[in-house]
mmCIF file of C-alpha atoms and ligand atoms in Angstrom:
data_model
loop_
_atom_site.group_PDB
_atom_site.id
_atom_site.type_symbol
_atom_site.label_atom_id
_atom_site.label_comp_id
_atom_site.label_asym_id
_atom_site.label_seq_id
_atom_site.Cartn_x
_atom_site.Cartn_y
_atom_site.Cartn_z
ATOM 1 C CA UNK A 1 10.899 -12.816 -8.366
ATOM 2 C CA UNK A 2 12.106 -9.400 -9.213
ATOM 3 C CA UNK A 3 11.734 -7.690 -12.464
ATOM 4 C CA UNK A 4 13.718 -5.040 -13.535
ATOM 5 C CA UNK A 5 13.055 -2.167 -16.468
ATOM 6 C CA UNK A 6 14.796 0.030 -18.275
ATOM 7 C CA UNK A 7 14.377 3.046 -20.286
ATOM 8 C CA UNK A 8 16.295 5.075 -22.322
ATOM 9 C CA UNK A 9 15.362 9.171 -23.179
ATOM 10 C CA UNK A 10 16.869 12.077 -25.031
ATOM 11 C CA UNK A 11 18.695 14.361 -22.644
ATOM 12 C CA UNK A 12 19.898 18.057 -22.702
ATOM 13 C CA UNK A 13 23.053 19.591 -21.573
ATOM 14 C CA UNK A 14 23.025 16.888 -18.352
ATOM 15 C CA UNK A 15 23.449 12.955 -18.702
ATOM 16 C CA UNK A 16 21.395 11.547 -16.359
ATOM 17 C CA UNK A 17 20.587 8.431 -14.849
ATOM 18 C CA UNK A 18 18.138 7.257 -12.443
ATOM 19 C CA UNK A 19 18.564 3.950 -10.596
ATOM 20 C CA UNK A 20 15.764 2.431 -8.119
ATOM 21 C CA UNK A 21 14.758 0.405 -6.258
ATOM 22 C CA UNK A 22 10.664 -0.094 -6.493
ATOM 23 C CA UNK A 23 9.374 -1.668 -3.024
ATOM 24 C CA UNK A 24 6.006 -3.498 -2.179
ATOM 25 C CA UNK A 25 4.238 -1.825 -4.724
ATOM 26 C CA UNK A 26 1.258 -3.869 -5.536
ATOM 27 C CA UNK A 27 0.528 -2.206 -8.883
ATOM 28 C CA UNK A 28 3.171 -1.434 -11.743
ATOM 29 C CA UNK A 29 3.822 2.483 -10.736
ATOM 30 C CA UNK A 30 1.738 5.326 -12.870
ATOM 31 C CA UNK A 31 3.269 6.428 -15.730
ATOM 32 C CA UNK A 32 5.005 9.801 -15.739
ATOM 33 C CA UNK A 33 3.677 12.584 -18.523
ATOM 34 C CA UNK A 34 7.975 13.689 -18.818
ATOM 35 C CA UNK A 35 9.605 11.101 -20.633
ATOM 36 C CA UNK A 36 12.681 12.431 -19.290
ATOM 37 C CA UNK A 37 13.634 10.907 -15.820
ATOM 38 C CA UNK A 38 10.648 9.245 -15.902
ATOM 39 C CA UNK A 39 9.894 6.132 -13.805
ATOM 40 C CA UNK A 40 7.255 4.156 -16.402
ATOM 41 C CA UNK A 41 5.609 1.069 -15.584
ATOM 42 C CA UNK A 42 6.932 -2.133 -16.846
ATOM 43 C CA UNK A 43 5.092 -3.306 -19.672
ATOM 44 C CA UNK A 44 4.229 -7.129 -18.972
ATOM 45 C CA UNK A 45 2.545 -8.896 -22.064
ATOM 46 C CA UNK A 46 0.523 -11.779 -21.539
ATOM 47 C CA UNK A 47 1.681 -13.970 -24.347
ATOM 48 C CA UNK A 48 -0.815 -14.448 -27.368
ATOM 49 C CA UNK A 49 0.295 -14.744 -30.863
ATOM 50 C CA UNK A 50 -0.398 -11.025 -31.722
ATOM 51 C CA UNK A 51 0.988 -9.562 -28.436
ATOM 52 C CA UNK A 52 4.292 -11.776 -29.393
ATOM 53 C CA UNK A 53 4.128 -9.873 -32.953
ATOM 54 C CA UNK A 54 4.058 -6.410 -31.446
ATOM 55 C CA UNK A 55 7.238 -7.198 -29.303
ATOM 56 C CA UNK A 56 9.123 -8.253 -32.011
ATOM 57 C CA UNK A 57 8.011 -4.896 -34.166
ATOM 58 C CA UNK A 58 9.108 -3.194 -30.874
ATOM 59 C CA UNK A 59 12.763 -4.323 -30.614
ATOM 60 C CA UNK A 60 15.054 -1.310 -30.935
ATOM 61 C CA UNK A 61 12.171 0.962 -30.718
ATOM 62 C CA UNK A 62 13.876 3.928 -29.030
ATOM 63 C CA UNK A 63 12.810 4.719 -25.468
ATOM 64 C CA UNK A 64 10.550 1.652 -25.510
ATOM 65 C CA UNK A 65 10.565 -0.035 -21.818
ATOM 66 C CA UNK A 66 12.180 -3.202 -21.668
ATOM 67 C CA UNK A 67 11.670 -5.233 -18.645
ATOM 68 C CA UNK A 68 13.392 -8.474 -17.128
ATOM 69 C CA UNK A 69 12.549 -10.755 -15.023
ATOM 70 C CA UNK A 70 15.108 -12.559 -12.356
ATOM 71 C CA UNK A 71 14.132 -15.544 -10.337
ATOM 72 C CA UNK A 72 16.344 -15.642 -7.177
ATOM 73 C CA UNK A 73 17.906 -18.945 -5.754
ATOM 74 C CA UNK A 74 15.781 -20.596 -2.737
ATOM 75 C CA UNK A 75 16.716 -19.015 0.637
ATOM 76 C CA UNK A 76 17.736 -21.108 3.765
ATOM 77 C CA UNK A 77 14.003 -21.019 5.327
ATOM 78 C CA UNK A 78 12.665 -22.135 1.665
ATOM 79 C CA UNK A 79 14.833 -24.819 1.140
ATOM 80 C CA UNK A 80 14.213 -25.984 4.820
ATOM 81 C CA UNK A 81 10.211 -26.441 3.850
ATOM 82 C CA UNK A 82 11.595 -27.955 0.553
ATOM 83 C CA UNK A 83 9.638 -24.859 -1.529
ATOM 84 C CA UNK A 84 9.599 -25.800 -4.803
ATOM 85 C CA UNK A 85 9.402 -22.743 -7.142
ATOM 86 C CA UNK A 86 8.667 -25.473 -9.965
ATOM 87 C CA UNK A 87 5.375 -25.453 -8.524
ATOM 88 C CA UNK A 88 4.376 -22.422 -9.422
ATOM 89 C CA UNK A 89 6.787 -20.997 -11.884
ATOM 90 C CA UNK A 90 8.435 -21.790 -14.945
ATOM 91 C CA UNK A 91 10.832 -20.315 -16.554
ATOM 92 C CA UNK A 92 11.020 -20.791 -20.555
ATOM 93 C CA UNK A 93 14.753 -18.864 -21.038
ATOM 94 C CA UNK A 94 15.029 -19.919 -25.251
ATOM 95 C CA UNK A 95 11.298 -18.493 -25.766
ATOM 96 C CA UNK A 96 11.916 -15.568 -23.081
ATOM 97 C CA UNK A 97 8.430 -16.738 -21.238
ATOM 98 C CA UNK A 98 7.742 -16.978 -17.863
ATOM 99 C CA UNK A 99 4.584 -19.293 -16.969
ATOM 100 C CA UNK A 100 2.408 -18.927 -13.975
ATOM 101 C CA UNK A 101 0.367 -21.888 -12.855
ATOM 102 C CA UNK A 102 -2.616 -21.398 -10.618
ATOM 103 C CA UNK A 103 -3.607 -24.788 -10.538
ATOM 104 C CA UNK A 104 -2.675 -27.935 -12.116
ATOM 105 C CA UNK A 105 -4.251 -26.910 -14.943
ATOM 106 C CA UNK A 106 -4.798 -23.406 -15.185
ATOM 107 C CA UNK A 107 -1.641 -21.061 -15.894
ATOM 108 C CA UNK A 108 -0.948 -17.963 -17.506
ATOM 109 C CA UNK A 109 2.496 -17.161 -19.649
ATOM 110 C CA UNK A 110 3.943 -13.672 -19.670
ATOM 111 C CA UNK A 111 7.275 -13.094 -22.224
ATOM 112 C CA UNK A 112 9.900 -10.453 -21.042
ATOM 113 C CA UNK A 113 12.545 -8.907 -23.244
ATOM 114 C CA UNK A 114 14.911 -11.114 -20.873
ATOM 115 C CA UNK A 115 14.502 -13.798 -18.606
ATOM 116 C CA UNK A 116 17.172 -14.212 -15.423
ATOM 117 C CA UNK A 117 17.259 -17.727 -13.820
ATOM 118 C CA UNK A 118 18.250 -18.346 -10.102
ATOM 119 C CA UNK A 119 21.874 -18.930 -11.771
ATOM 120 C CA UNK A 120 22.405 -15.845 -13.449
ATOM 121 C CA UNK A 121 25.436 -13.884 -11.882
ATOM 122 C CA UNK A 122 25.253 -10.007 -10.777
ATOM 123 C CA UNK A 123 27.990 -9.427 -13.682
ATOM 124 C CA UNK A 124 25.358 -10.646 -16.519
ATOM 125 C CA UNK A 125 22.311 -9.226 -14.750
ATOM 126 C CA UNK A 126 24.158 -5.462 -15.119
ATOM 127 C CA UNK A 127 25.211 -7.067 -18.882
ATOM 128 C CA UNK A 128 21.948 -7.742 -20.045
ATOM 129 C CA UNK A 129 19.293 -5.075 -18.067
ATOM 130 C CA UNK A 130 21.620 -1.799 -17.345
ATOM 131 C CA UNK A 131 24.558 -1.541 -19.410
ATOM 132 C CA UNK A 132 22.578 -1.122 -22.310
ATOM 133 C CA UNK A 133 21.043 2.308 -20.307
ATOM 134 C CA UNK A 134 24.594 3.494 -19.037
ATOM 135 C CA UNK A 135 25.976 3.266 -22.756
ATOM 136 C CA UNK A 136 23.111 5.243 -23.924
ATOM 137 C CA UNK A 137 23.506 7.959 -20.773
ATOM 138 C CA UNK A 138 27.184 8.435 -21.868
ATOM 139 C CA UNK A 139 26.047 8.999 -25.462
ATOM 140 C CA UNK A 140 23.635 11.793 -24.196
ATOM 141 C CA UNK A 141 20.396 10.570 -23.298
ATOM 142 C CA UNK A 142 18.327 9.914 -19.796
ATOM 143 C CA UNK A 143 18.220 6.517 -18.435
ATOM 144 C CA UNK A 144 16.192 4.779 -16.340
ATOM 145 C CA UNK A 145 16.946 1.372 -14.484
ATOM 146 C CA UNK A 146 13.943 0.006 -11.853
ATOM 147 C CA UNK A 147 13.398 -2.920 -9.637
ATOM 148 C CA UNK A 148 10.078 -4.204 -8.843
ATOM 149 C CA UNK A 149 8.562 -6.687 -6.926
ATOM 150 C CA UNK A 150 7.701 -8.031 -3.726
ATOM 151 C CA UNK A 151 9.391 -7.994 -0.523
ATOM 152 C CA UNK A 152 12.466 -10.452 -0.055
ATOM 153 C CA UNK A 153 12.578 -11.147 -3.910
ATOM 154 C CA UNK A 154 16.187 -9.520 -4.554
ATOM 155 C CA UNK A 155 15.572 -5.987 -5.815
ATOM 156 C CA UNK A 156 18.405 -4.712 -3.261
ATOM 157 C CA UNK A 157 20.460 -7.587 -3.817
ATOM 158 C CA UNK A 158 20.142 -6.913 -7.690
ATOM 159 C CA UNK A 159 20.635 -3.137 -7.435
ATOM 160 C CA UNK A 160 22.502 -2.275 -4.444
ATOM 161 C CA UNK A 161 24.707 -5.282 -3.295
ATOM 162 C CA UNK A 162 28.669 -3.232 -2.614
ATOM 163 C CA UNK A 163 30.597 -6.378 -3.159
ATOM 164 C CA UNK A 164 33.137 -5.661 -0.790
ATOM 165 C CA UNK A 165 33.953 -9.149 0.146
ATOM 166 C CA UNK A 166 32.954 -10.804 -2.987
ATOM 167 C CA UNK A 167 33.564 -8.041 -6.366
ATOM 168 C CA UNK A 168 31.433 -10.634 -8.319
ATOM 169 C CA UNK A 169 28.493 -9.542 -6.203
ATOM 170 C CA UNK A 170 28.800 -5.899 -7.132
ATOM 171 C CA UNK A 171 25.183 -4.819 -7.901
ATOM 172 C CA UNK A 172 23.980 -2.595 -10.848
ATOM 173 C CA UNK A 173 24.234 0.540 -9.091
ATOM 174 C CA UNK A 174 28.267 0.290 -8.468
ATOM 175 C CA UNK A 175 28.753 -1.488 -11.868
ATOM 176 C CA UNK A 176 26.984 1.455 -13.381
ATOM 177 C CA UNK A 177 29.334 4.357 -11.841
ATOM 178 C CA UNK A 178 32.864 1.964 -12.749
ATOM 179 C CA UNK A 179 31.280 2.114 -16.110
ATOM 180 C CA UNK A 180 30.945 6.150 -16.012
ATOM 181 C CA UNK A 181 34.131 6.817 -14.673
ATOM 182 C CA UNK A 182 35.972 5.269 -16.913
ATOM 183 C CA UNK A 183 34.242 6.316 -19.793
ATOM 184 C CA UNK A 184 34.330 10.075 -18.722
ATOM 185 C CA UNK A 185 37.328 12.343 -17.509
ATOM 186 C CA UNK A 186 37.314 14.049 -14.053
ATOM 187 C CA UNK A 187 39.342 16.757 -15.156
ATOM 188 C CA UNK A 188 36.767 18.188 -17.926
ATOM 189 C CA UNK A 189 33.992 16.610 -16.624
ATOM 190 C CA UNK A 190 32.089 16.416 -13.282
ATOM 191 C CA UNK A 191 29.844 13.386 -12.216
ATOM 192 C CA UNK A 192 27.347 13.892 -9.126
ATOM 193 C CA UNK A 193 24.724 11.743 -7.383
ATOM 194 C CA UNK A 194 21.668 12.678 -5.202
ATOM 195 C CA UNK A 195 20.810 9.565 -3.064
ATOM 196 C CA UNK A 196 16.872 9.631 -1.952
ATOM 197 C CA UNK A 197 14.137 7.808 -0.473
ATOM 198 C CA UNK A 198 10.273 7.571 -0.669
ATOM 199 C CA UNK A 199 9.416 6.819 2.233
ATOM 200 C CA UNK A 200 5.323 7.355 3.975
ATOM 201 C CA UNK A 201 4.601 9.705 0.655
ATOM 202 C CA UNK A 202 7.790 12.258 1.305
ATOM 203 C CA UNK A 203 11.226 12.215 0.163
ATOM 204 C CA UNK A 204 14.166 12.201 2.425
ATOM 205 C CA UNK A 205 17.396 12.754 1.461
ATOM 206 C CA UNK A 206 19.948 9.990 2.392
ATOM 207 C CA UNK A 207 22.900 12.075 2.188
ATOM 208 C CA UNK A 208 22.019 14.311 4.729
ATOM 209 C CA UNK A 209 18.960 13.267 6.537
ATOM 210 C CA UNK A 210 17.869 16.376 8.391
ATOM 211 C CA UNK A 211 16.421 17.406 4.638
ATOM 212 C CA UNK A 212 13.532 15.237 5.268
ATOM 213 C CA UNK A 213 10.593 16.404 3.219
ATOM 214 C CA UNK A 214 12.237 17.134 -0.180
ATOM 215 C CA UNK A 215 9.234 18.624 -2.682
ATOM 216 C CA UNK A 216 9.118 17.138 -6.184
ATOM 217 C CA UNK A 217 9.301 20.315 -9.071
ATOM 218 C CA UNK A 218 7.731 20.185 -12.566
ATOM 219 C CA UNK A 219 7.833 22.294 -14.934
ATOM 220 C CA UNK A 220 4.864 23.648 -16.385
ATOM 221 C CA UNK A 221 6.237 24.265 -20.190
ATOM 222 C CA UNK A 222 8.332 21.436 -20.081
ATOM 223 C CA UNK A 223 6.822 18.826 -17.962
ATOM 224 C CA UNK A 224 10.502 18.196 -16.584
ATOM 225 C CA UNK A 225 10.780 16.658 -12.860
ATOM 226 C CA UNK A 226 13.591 17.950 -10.673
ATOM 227 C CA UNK A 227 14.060 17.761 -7.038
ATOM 228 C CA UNK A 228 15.975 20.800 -6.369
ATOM 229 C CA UNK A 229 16.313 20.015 -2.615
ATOM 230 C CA UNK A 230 18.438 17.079 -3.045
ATOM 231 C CA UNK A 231 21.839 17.058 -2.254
ATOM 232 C CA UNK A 232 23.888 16.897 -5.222
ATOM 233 C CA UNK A 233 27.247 15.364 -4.219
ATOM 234 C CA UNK A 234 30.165 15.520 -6.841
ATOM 235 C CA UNK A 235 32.056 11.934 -7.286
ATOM 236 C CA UNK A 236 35.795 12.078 -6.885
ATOM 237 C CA UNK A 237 36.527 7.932 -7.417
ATOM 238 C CA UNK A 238 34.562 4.904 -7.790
ATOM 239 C CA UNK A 239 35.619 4.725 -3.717
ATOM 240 C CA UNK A 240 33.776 7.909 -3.048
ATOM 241 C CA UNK A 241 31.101 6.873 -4.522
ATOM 242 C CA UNK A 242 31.127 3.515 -2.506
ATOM 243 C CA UNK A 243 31.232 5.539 0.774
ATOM 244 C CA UNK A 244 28.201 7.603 -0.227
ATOM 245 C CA UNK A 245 26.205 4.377 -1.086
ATOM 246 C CA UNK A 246 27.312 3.314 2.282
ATOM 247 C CA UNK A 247 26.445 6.467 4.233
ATOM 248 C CA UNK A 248 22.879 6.553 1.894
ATOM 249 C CA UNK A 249 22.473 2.642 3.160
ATOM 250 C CA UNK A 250 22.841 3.695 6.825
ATOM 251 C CA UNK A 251 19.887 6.614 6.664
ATOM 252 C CA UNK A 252 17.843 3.851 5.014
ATOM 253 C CA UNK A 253 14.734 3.384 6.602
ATOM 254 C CA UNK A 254 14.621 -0.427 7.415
ATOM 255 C CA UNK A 255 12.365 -2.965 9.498
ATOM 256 C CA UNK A 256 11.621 -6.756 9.045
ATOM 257 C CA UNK A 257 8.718 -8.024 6.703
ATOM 258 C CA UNK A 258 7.395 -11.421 7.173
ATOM 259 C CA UNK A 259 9.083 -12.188 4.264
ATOM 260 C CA UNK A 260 12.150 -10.172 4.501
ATOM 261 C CA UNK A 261 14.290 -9.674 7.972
ATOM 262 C CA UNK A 262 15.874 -7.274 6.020
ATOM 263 C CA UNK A 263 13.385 -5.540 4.335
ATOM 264 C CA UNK A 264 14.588 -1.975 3.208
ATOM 265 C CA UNK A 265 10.429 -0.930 3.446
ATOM 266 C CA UNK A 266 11.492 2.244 1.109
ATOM 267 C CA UNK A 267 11.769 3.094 -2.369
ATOM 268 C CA UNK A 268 15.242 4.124 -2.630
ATOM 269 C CA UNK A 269 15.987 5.926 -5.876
ATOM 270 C CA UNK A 270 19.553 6.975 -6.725
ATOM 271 C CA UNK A 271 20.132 10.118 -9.513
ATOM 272 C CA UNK A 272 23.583 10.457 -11.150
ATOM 273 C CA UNK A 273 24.623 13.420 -13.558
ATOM 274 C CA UNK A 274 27.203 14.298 -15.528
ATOM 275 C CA UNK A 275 27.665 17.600 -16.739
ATOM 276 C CA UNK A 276 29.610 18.425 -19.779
HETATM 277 N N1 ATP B 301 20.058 -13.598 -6.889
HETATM 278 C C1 ATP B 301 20.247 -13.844 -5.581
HETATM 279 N N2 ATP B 301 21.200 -14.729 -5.190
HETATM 280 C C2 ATP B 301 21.407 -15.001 -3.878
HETATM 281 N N3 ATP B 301 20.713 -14.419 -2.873
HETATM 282 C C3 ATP B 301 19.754 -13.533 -3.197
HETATM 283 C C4 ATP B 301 19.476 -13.194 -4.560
HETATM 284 N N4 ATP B 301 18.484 -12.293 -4.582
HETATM 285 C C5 ATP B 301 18.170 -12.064 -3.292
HETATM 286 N N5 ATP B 301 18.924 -12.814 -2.468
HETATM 287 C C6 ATP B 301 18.837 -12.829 -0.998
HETATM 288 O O1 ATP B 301 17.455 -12.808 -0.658
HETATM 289 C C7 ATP B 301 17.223 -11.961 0.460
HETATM 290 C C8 ATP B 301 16.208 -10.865 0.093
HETATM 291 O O2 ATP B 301 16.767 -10.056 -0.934
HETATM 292 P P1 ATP B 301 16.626 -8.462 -0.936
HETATM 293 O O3 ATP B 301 16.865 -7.885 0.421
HETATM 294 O O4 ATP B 301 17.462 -7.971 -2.061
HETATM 295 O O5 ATP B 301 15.077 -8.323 -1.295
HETATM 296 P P2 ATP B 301 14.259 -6.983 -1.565
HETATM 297 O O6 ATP B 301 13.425 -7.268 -2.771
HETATM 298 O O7 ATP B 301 15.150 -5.795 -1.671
HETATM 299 O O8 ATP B 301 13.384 -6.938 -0.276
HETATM 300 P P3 ATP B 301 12.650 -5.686 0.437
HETATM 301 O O9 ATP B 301 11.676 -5.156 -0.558
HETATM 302 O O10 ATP B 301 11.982 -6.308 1.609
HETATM 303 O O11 ATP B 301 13.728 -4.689 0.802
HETATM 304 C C9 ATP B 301 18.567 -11.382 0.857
HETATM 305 O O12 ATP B 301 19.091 -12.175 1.909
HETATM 306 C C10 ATP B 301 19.423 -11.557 -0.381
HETATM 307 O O13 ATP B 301 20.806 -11.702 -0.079
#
């Protein structure tokens, strides 16, 4: 199970959005001071009649964090020890609960602003979770779009899936830049990505990998967070874009988990601007 959050901020003379991809990170990540660019944690509320009042109240808050959950299908080694997720999960998609059962009968429910079941395609994943953010980037603001969970549970598939031999398995992160480019013009404007991992508590850059130990900026007055280091490489087409994603995938740090023989066993975090 991954779970995915986005956030939505007031911007300046850039557009920016920040796409990533949160990995084996036990906790929910700290929350960041800036509200701009920030990565927050995703706010999970155990369902109780007055925590279910305060999300309603919430809806269309602006800024507010809303997070989704998405339960992937059974892989092939799953479905060979006949898991059953039922077991241990289940989803409740009209009341927007997830419940947890420990035992047969002790369980806890959590509710999400949207739920994702093993049958929801890539096309309403990106619907539902990040075109919501990319609308609000191209109307001026910062946006934010995370994955979280544990390994093997379909944040890369979610996020960073190319679809080049199936389009309908495009992932958020190439849905989001077809959406930009054909909401903005090249000739007026210009539209650049940094591509980046966290990897062992440093940053490397994934478009050029000898800039290995990128240092994270803030600003004391403003509390902004830049990474000046990064390359910042200027999109021509949605193909250029696809290439870069490709050359960031091969710099990837990536090893097997237990879990995952694909495991990426980074955070990869991918910044796109667009400057007016
Ligand atoms: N919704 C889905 N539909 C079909 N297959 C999926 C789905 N989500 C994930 N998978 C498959 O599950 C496997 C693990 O997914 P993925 O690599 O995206 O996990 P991850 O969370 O990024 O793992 P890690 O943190 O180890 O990098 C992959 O083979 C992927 O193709």
């Amino acid at each position: 199970m991954a779970t995915t959050a986005s956030i939505y901020r007031n911007g300046n003379y850039s557009k920016n959005s920040l796409i990533t991809n949160n990995n084996k990170v036990e906790r929910p990540p700290s929350v960041n001071s800036n509200p701009k660019n920030s990565l927050k944690s995703k706010s999970l509320r155990k369902s109780a009649p007055a925590a279910l009042g305060a999300a309603k109240d919430d809806t269309g808050v602006p800024g507010r964090v809303r997070v989704a959950v998405r339960l992937r299908p059974r892989n092939a080694e799953e479905m060979v020890a006949d898991a059953d997720f039922a077991d241990c999960v289940e989803l409740q998609p009209e009341v927007k609960r997830l419940k947890l059962r420990k035992n047969n009968w002790d369980s806890d429910t959590y509710e999400f602003d949207e739920l994702l079941t093993e049958f929801a395609s890539q096309k309403r994943v990106y619907e539902v979770v990040a075109k919501p953010v990319v609308e609000s980037v191209l109307d001026g603001y910062n946006g934010t779009v995370m994955a979280y969970g544990q390994t093997g549970t379909g944040k890369t598939y979610t996020l960073g899936r190319l679809g080049e031999e199936d389009t309908a398995a495009r992932g958020i992160m190439v849905r989001a830049m077809e959406d930009i480019l054909a909401d903005v013009s090249l000739e007026t404007n210009s539209v650049s990505i940094s591509y980046l991992q966290l990897y062992m508590e440093t940053i490397q850059d994934l478009l050029n990998p000898t800039n290995d130990n990128i240092s994270i900026v803030e600003d004391p007055k403003s509390g902004d967070v830049s990474l000046p280091g990064a390359s910042l490489v200027e999109i021509r087409n949605q193909q250029s874009f696809v290439e870069l994603l490709r050359l960031g995938e091969a710099h990837r740090f990536a090893a097997n988990t237990k879990l995952n023989a694909e495991s990426s066993r980074s955070h990869a975090i991918l910044m796109t601007s667009q400057m007016l």
